[in-house]
XYZ file of C-alpha atoms in Angstrom:
618
model
C -0.080 -0.071 -0.188
C 1.422 3.017 -0.815
C 0.455 6.561 -0.005
C 1.878 9.450 -2.282
C 2.332 12.553 0.176
C 2.547 12.121 4.111
C 1.353 15.778 4.412
C -2.265 15.702 6.790
C -4.318 13.820 3.929
C -1.619 11.044 3.860
C -0.736 10.527 7.686
C -4.199 10.952 8.438
C -5.190 8.174 5.936
C -2.048 6.285 7.113
C -3.324 6.324 10.922
C -6.702 5.026 9.482
C -4.956 2.392 7.792
C -3.065 0.997 10.681
C -6.482 1.113 12.851
C -8.219 -0.789 10.254
C -6.291 -3.549 9.167
C -6.637 -6.842 10.698
C -4.437 -8.842 8.369
C -0.584 -8.238 7.108
C 0.039 -5.445 5.325
C 2.681 -2.674 4.483
C 1.919 1.223 4.380
C 4.523 2.675 2.919
C 4.279 6.789 3.021
C 6.302 8.742 0.948
C 6.799 12.163 0.924
C 9.516 14.922 -1.455
C 9.861 17.296 1.548
C 11.118 15.685 4.618
C 9.904 19.077 6.627
C 6.480 18.527 5.328
C 6.293 14.606 6.906
C 3.208 14.802 9.030
C 2.479 18.236 8.020
C 2.325 19.789 4.745
C 2.695 23.004 3.714
C -0.287 24.383 6.248
C 1.457 23.035 9.194
C 5.273 22.777 8.842
C 7.360 24.157 11.807
C 9.719 26.309 9.292
C 6.908 28.044 7.863
C 4.539 28.242 10.923
C 6.032 30.541 13.478
C 4.051 30.408 17.014
C 2.054 33.646 16.131
C 0.461 31.315 13.481
C -2.730 30.030 14.655
C -5.702 27.929 13.443
C -7.822 29.533 11.634
C -10.792 27.693 13.515
C -10.829 26.833 17.270
C -8.768 24.164 18.733
C -11.626 22.010 19.503
C -12.428 21.497 15.741
C -8.179 20.169 14.960
C -8.614 16.548 15.858
C -7.921 14.381 13.347
C -10.537 12.119 14.516
C -14.292 13.125 13.388
C -15.504 10.685 16.302
C -13.330 12.218 19.053
C -13.466 16.264 18.702
C -11.647 16.611 21.981
C -8.243 14.857 21.110
C -6.378 17.444 20.033
C -7.127 19.509 22.981
C -6.440 16.592 25.144
C -3.262 16.045 23.699
C -2.322 19.848 23.832
C -3.095 19.887 27.547
C -1.614 16.033 28.612
C 0.327 14.977 26.122
C 2.157 17.564 24.173
C 5.821 18.361 24.781
C 6.000 22.184 26.208
C 9.804 22.334 27.079
C 11.107 24.657 23.972
C 7.398 26.188 23.763
C 7.342 30.533 24.272
C 5.458 32.493 26.916
C 2.090 32.427 26.519
C 1.770 29.042 25.078
C 3.921 27.132 27.264
C 1.383 28.064 30.140
C -1.827 28.007 28.149
C -4.454 25.770 29.194
C -6.387 24.942 25.785
C -9.702 24.788 25.232
C -12.090 23.945 22.931
C -13.109 27.378 21.469
C -9.788 28.936 21.817
C -6.833 29.487 20.035
C -3.927 27.030 19.457
C -0.592 27.732 17.384
C -0.332 25.782 13.850
C 2.823 24.249 14.128
C 2.228 22.022 17.147
C -0.327 20.315 14.711
C 2.757 18.668 13.550
C 3.607 16.838 16.861
C 0.048 15.979 17.071
C 0.288 13.908 13.874
C 3.381 12.652 14.814
C 2.377 11.606 17.788
C -0.854 9.896 16.815
C 0.963 8.033 13.967
C 3.552 6.821 15.936
C 0.380 5.596 18.682
C -1.505 4.061 15.638
C 1.816 2.300 14.567
C 2.016 0.943 18.010
C -1.186 -0.381 18.361
C -1.432 -2.039 14.596
C -2.771 -5.845 14.169
C 0.761 -7.869 14.050
C 1.907 -7.781 10.239
C 0.369 -4.658 9.740
C 3.527 -2.431 9.127
C 4.327 1.424 8.512
C 7.666 2.423 6.485
C 8.377 6.462 6.057
C 9.937 6.863 3.153
C 11.491 9.900 1.209
C 11.234 10.538 -1.974
C 9.138 11.748 -5.452
C 6.942 9.843 -7.052
C 8.176 10.597 -10.835
C 5.971 8.049 -12.936
C 3.148 6.031 -12.008
C 1.678 2.804 -14.355
C -1.173 0.292 -13.730
C -0.028 -3.501 -14.340
C -2.773 -5.947 -13.998
C -3.958 -5.766 -10.764
C -1.623 -3.471 -9.148
C 0.582 -0.094 -9.614
C 4.352 0.365 -10.427
C 5.411 4.056 -9.332
C 8.897 5.168 -10.071
C 10.010 6.934 -7.168
C 13.343 9.486 -7.370
C 15.153 9.569 -3.964
C 16.678 13.042 -2.983
C 20.487 13.430 -3.014
C 22.947 13.857 -0.251
C 23.251 17.174 1.632
C 26.556 17.963 1.232
C 29.141 17.930 -1.777
C 30.863 14.872 -1.071
C 27.698 12.961 -1.112
C 27.206 12.986 -4.420
C 24.043 12.850 -6.969
C 20.904 10.992 -5.172
C 20.237 7.162 -6.112
C 19.099 5.752 -9.192
C 15.048 5.741 -8.969
C 13.553 2.655 -7.537
C 10.257 1.186 -8.412
C 7.264 0.596 -5.692
C 4.794 -2.265 -6.560
C 1.649 -1.583 -4.601
C -1.654 -2.981 -4.567
C -3.271 0.182 -4.126
C -2.000 3.832 -4.374
C -3.057 6.793 -2.571
C -2.527 10.271 -4.039
C -2.440 12.739 -1.026
C -0.392 15.090 -2.992
C -2.015 18.264 -1.294
C -2.308 21.833 -3.120
C -0.339 22.891 -6.231
C 0.604 27.073 -6.092
C -0.661 28.509 -9.248
C 2.439 30.666 -11.017
C 1.687 34.214 -10.790
C 1.664 35.620 -14.423
C 1.446 39.271 -12.877
C 5.049 38.328 -11.067
C 7.285 36.837 -13.766
C 9.947 39.748 -13.697
C 10.381 39.250 -9.940
C 10.156 35.415 -9.356
C 13.710 35.594 -7.789
C 13.600 38.900 -6.467
C 15.271 39.469 -2.642
C 11.828 41.701 -2.053
C 9.353 39.156 -3.215
C 8.138 36.271 -0.755
C 6.048 33.525 -3.217
C 5.629 31.025 -0.269
C 4.376 32.862 2.553
C 4.362 29.355 4.460
C 8.248 28.687 3.936
C 11.061 29.232 6.271
C 12.735 32.215 3.818
C 9.604 33.685 3.530
C 8.951 34.167 7.429
C 12.580 35.060 7.731
C 11.766 37.758 5.115
C 8.905 39.235 7.248
C 10.663 38.705 10.187
C 13.678 41.071 9.158
C 11.647 43.800 7.850
C 12.044 47.031 9.375
C 8.959 48.418 11.154
C 8.363 51.049 8.889
C 8.469 49.352 5.334
C 5.909 49.505 3.069
C 4.037 45.962 2.380
C 2.112 44.446 0.128
C 0.224 41.372 0.393
C -1.608 40.013 -2.729
C -4.838 38.499 -1.408
C -7.090 39.150 1.163
C -8.012 35.451 2.078
C -6.858 33.945 5.694
C -3.361 32.987 4.818
C -3.326 37.048 4.117
C -3.984 37.887 7.363
C -1.499 35.542 8.862
C 1.171 37.406 6.904
C -0.304 40.551 8.164
C -0.949 39.643 11.777
C 2.836 38.410 11.699
C 4.208 41.900 11.238
C 1.724 43.614 13.476
C 2.678 41.407 16.465
C 6.191 42.400 15.884
C 5.521 45.876 16.263
C 4.974 46.819 12.312
C 4.289 50.341 12.029
C 4.358 50.923 7.870
C 1.485 50.631 5.461
C 0.292 46.961 4.891
C -2.118 46.745 1.634
C -4.102 44.091 1.265
C -4.812 43.728 -2.344
C -7.905 41.624 -3.231
C -9.883 41.455 -6.632
C -13.103 41.139 -4.810
C -12.478 43.010 -1.799
C -13.446 39.945 0.406
C -13.289 39.916 3.992
C -13.312 37.338 6.203
C -15.584 37.434 9.850
C -14.310 37.075 13.308
C -16.002 33.747 14.915
C -17.760 34.610 18.352
C -15.945 33.736 21.409
C -18.430 30.476 22.189
C -18.335 29.896 18.812
C -19.232 25.595 18.123
C -19.785 24.357 14.768
C -23.670 23.281 14.250
C -25.881 21.796 11.492
C -29.445 23.146 10.793
C -32.100 21.937 8.647
C -33.597 24.730 6.444
C -35.762 24.802 3.920
C -34.881 23.785 0.551
C -33.735 26.638 -1.930
C -36.455 25.760 -4.666
C -35.763 28.646 -7.216
C -32.285 27.124 -7.323
C -33.356 23.883 -8.899
C -35.285 25.508 -11.267
C -33.423 25.462 -15.301
C -30.715 28.022 -15.390
C -31.389 30.676 -17.626
C -28.599 33.323 -17.442
C -26.651 34.740 -14.933
C -28.196 37.602 -13.772
C -31.184 35.929 -13.107
C -29.555 33.072 -11.603
C -27.794 35.506 -9.525
C -30.947 36.924 -8.578
C -32.565 33.680 -7.520
C -29.517 32.541 -5.321
C -29.778 36.539 -4.299
C -33.489 36.075 -2.852
C -33.271 32.601 -1.027
C -29.891 33.789 0.509
C -31.902 36.528 1.982
C -34.770 34.282 2.846
C -33.207 31.723 4.365
C -30.818 34.020 6.721
C -33.943 36.101 7.878
C -35.260 32.287 8.658
C -32.127 31.631 10.661
C -32.323 35.114 12.562
C -35.934 34.411 13.321
C -36.220 30.488 13.850
C -32.351 30.492 15.270
C -31.726 33.415 18.034
C -29.324 31.509 19.661
C -27.006 31.745 16.240
C -25.000 34.399 16.259
C -25.554 37.117 13.359
C -21.623 36.567 12.618
C -22.277 32.527 12.002
C -25.368 32.761 10.093
C -23.923 32.526 6.527
C -22.059 30.092 7.916
C -25.348 28.117 9.184
C -26.765 28.635 5.634
C -23.999 27.939 3.444
C -23.627 24.366 4.942
C -27.644 23.531 5.143
C -27.788 24.276 1.498
C -25.024 21.785 0.669
C -27.720 18.712 0.218
C -29.147 20.830 -2.192
C -26.664 22.262 -4.378
C -25.961 18.913 -6.198
C -28.881 19.423 -8.046
C -29.134 22.945 -8.748
C -25.325 22.623 -9.899
C -26.840 20.419 -12.508
C -29.384 22.843 -14.196
C -25.831 25.360 -14.774
C -23.826 24.849 -18.288
C -20.356 23.691 -17.824
C -18.905 26.811 -19.083
C -21.358 29.041 -16.829
C -20.277 27.015 -14.244
C -16.693 27.467 -14.023
C -16.963 30.819 -14.573
C -19.190 31.211 -11.412
C -16.632 29.429 -9.637
C -13.717 31.336 -10.636
C -15.686 34.157 -9.662
C -17.304 33.409 -6.593
C -14.709 31.140 -4.923
C -13.354 33.735 -2.689
C -16.613 35.125 -1.542
C -18.229 31.776 -0.915
C -14.948 30.466 1.580
C -15.803 33.796 3.144
C -19.358 33.130 3.828
C -18.685 29.609 4.803
C -15.819 30.591 7.433
C -14.317 32.669 9.473
C -11.369 32.775 11.441
C -10.484 33.272 15.535
C -10.549 36.327 17.118
C -6.840 35.720 17.936
C -6.227 36.396 14.589
C -9.030 38.731 13.815
C -8.962 41.192 16.216
C -5.139 42.503 15.311
C -6.101 42.576 11.670
C -9.462 44.597 12.135
C -8.013 47.253 14.784
C -4.892 47.791 11.803
C -7.835 48.471 9.789
C -9.456 51.376 11.454
C -9.576 54.311 9.637
C -8.324 56.923 11.631
C -4.950 55.464 12.307
C -5.004 51.927 11.200
C -1.859 50.826 8.829
C -3.532 47.936 6.960
C -5.564 49.172 3.975
C -7.563 46.907 1.682
C -6.860 47.900 -2.034
C -9.655 46.360 -4.092
C -8.319 46.032 -7.834
C -6.956 43.329 -9.885
C -2.807 42.894 -9.972
C -1.735 43.684 -13.588
C 2.255 43.110 -12.857
C 4.777 43.495 -10.468
C 8.155 45.107 -11.102
C 11.401 46.087 -10.105
C 10.969 50.279 -9.549
C 14.045 52.691 -10.075
C 14.203 53.160 -6.449
C 15.320 49.606 -5.630
C 11.438 48.508 -4.526
C 9.001 46.678 -6.235
C 6.499 48.401 -8.351
C 2.543 46.887 -7.963
C 0.323 47.592 -10.874
C -3.247 47.552 -10.076
C -6.210 48.073 -12.105
C -9.368 49.025 -10.200
C -12.908 50.166 -12.118
C -12.629 53.648 -13.447
C -9.104 53.559 -12.669
C -5.000 52.187 -12.123
C -2.526 52.809 -9.393
C 0.534 52.084 -8.755
C 2.126 51.038 -4.922
C 6.136 50.851 -4.215
C 6.715 48.310 -2.062
C 9.595 47.242 0.056
C 8.327 43.633 0.047
C 5.492 41.917 -1.545
C 3.567 38.640 -0.644
C 2.299 37.000 -2.740
C -1.022 35.081 -1.576
C -2.399 34.311 -5.213
C -3.894 30.912 -4.984
C -3.636 27.326 -6.352
C -3.831 25.578 -9.279
C -6.744 23.322 -9.791
C -6.288 22.452 -12.988
C -3.606 19.591 -13.138
C -2.636 20.128 -17.067
C -0.891 22.982 -15.529
C 1.075 21.852 -12.914
C 4.976 20.917 -14.176
C 5.556 17.928 -11.794
C 6.689 15.054 -13.435
C 4.176 12.718 -11.450
C 0.814 14.742 -13.082
C 2.370 14.432 -16.456
C 2.773 10.896 -15.990
C -1.029 10.368 -14.498
C -2.801 12.828 -17.128
C -0.440 11.303 -19.993
C -1.214 7.721 -19.408
C -4.947 8.538 -18.728
C -4.916 7.385 -15.088
C -5.903 10.929 -14.425
C -8.446 13.022 -15.952
C -9.242 16.494 -14.974
C -12.391 17.320 -13.703
C -15.069 17.963 -16.567
C -17.514 19.800 -14.954
C -15.606 22.390 -12.705
C -12.196 21.768 -13.981
C -11.085 21.377 -10.578
C -9.190 18.567 -9.306
C -9.824 15.113 -10.937
C -12.606 12.748 -12.259
C -13.384 10.141 -8.916
C -15.943 7.724 -7.664
C -17.787 8.596 -4.645
C -15.007 6.682 -2.768
C -12.151 8.839 -4.342
C -10.893 6.042 -7.079
C -9.914 7.863 -10.376
C -11.894 7.754 -13.029
C -11.512 7.087 -16.927
C -13.481 9.329 -19.418
C -16.021 6.699 -19.734
C -16.374 6.562 -15.832
C -14.662 3.130 -15.417
C -11.535 3.002 -12.824
C -8.542 3.470 -14.315
C -6.282 1.244 -11.608
C -6.377 0.668 -7.985
C -5.863 4.427 -7.529
C -7.567 6.716 -4.520
C -7.242 10.751 -4.284
C -7.991 12.644 -1.522
C -7.963 16.044 -0.377
C -8.119 19.058 -2.860
C -7.571 16.884 -6.006
C -11.829 15.984 -5.084
C -12.910 19.466 -5.150
C -14.764 19.642 -8.436
C -16.293 16.264 -7.306
C -17.391 17.730 -3.790
C -19.051 20.423 -5.585
C -21.041 18.526 -8.221
C -21.851 15.374 -5.762
C -21.822 16.780 -2.314
C -22.403 20.465 -2.852
C -19.323 21.332 -0.831
C -17.978 24.611 -1.386
C -15.889 27.056 0.449
C -11.873 27.161 1.663
C -11.484 23.780 0.417
C -7.743 23.668 0.108
C -7.549 23.266 3.982
C -10.929 21.875 4.174
C -9.876 19.619 7.454
C -13.195 18.244 7.867
C -13.713 16.984 3.983
C -9.739 15.167 4.676
C -10.736 13.740 7.995
C -13.631 11.932 5.289
C -11.659 10.958 2.537
C -8.995 9.361 4.647
C -12.187 7.110 6.534
C -13.702 6.430 3.490
C -10.560 5.535 1.405
C -8.641 3.715 4.213
C -12.146 1.405 4.216
C -12.176 0.746 0.470
C -8.527 0.063 0.134
C -9.033 -2.667 3.561
C -12.042 -3.566 1.943
C -10.416 -4.322 -1.807
C -7.480 -6.386 0.089
C -8.911 -8.542 2.373
C -12.048 -9.069 0.324
C -12.099 -12.252 -2.283
C -13.428 -11.018 -5.594
C -16.030 -12.709 -5.541
C -17.190 -11.716 -3.051
C -16.629 -7.602 -4.104
C -18.119 -8.496 -7.020
C -21.438 -9.274 -5.511
C -20.941 -6.413 -3.039
C -20.847 -4.172 -5.926
C -23.937 -5.774 -7.561
C -26.153 -4.860 -4.596
C -28.845 -2.571 -5.350
C -28.690 0.992 -2.981
C -31.560 0.387 -0.631
C -30.100 -2.804 -0.041
C -28.929 -1.697 3.627
C -32.527 0.025 4.085
C -33.878 -3.702 3.485
C -31.346 -5.394 5.953
C -32.416 -2.747 8.607
C -36.211 -3.322 8.147
C -34.972 -7.428 8.564
C -33.004 -7.303 11.532
C -33.283 -3.416 12.677
C -32.003 -3.879 16.128
C -29.260 -6.247 15.401
C -28.209 -4.826 12.546
C -27.828 -1.382 14.573
C -26.157 -2.895 17.144
C -23.682 -4.306 14.484
C -23.194 -1.038 13.194
C -22.267 1.160 16.251
C -19.894 -2.182 16.926
C -18.345 -1.370 14.114
C -17.758 1.987 14.219
C -16.022 1.726 17.448
C -13.951 -0.688 16.521
C -12.790 1.591 13.580
C -12.517 4.481 15.991
C -10.595 2.151 18.554
C -7.164 3.787 19.745
C -5.778 0.309 21.240
C -5.721 -3.229 19.734
C -7.196 -4.746 22.759
C -10.257 -2.134 22.588
C -10.241 -3.308 18.804
C -10.164 -7.031 19.543
C -13.014 -6.500 22.401
C -15.597 -5.017 19.785
C -14.394 -7.602 16.574
C -15.116 -10.379 19.214
C -18.596 -8.630 19.843
C -19.154 -7.644 16.250
C -18.558 -11.318 15.075
C -21.026 -12.697 17.392
C -23.507 -10.087 16.498
C -23.069 -10.872 12.542
C -23.814 -14.385 13.122
C -27.180 -13.993 14.808
C -28.105 -12.009 11.714
C -29.764 -14.236 9.730
C -31.710 -14.568 6.981
C -30.398 -11.357 5.477
C -32.204 -10.678 2.047
C -29.928 -11.169 -1.695
C -26.746 -12.692 0.619
C -25.943 -15.995 -0.244
C -26.774 -19.005 2.161
C -23.446 -20.508 2.322
C -22.887 -19.760 5.946
C -19.045 -18.228 5.860
C -19.569 -16.128 3.048
C -22.748 -14.991 3.976
C -20.768 -13.797 7.172
C -17.940 -12.455 5.113
C -20.542 -10.089 3.237
C -22.626 -9.313 6.295
C -19.648 -7.885 7.884
C -19.076 -5.716 4.790
C -22.273 -4.344 4.035
C -21.988 -3.217 8.395
C -18.254 -1.710 7.584
C -19.945 0.559 5.009
C -22.497 1.614 6.762
C -20.467 2.236 9.738
C -17.957 4.041 7.223
C -21.487 6.375 6.411
C -22.175 6.912 10.187
C -18.415 8.082 10.759
C -18.757 10.569 7.823
C -21.814 11.766 8.253
C -21.552 15.652 7.460
C -25.369 15.906 8.773
C -24.475 15.662 12.391
C -21.824 17.321 14.007
C -18.994 15.392 15.881
C -20.492 15.606 19.037
C -23.841 14.800 17.925
C -22.223 11.504 16.433
C -20.777 10.547 19.819
C -24.437 10.744 21.392
C -25.641 8.543 18.804
C -23.245 6.160 19.521
C -23.318 6.498 23.033
C -19.969 7.269 23.824
C -20.426 11.246 24.875
C -19.267 10.956 28.075
C -16.250 8.913 27.230
C -12.308 10.245 27.118
C -11.477 7.114 25.285
C -13.217 4.533 23.411
C -12.488 1.831 26.049
C -14.904 3.974 28.355
């Protein structure tokens, strides 16, 4: 089993595989940049100084959806704080409070090590350094060519020859790819230009900047706030320009904010045939205002700053049908134009980040200025600074800056990514760009890569941002998808369960499962409702258990429960095969419970009878 990419998505998937597997399995976790291991670009220590905090509350950072407080418990009781600075070293972390982003890497390392220790015999993890540069499907497996890093010193010479890893299944967890900013072609290597703000070099440049220097930050999304906040906390007094094409600003979460899911009426007019852009946006605006008014009237407990988030999440089940009505070209144009605005509606940021930015944006004396317009170019100025040319409606202007920080988005069209891996995947037809949205790849509901004809191209799965387009049209999930922790957590569960099912289930049984009708689980529930529900709860708890001892106890109870489920419809009468298939059906139902976004993680724990448990053994 090969996972390409050892950031958050790859690490979360490895943890789930180590927990789920009951038969011998070798998991190779491959990472091309060692500093990104168990972190990725968003959380690695070198690119995240202590003042970079999570945008969301610490209580929502658990890597386990079914154990919402796991990260906070770890930070308070397990984390090694000996090198932490004040005030973090003395802080009692809370569910609603902030936490520094850089400690997430230690958390993931610890949870991966724990899963490794508690895995079943023969289930092993290999952490390898190297870059996947070529992929070829051969028979039932996949061959991946890996280029290994060279030595760190001149005496080491070039790196070893590429090797080929043959895997029964490959998971692509490569994370985001940065878009090349066309406006900055002349200054990409300039000392006053920061292309990667979440890098050691980018952080050093921000930290070394004189307090009175002029700064231009391209973008006004949350990553721009991180750069501006870092400057302000170190006493920066010079002007900081946030340059935004749309002028979108994010909201501050209330101090006691909790994730919640509301049931709101379906926005029915959005399901009508698409006529034209103006008419469609008018319908969206009308339905949006009505939905916000409904929340304000019927749910006074929801803070005004969170109403937009509640509405966008409540609309998700209805958006796939609405999206179906929009022609492909129009859909892509709407996503390009409104993606930042949608992200701002769906997510906010904690007060720790927002308070210092909002104070610095006060008209009277604030150092931070919002500049609305499109950046047309960044070029060297005669003064030695950088000149940023901005086109705004009705006028153009130029800002000379001592430092320009680019937060110019990510590349979601993998045909434009220059890495060898994507050239190989696309050239061989293993990966197909998502046709409707142009964002990410074409996959099925479990993340398996599909051909243009809709058939699997091999035992290869994708997760995270690679599935953005599919999440939009299949599940109505929009917003800040590049760092959507909830989506990554759910993908890791589904992909790991799919891999284990494929590796541990005979081919004939897999064919039988795939031929089942969508309503068969409900038929099983009707046949033996209480026993089936008990089996699903046991399986959810087994999948979520931290220790092997817990899993073995639950596994034994589950086997007895499955044996008692007799006479289930459409399953073979052969007893051993019937039990295997019943376990598989129960597992699929349990996975659906674990990833159910119609309930909050806390509600899920209550449904499973573990709401007061500090760990699953309780």
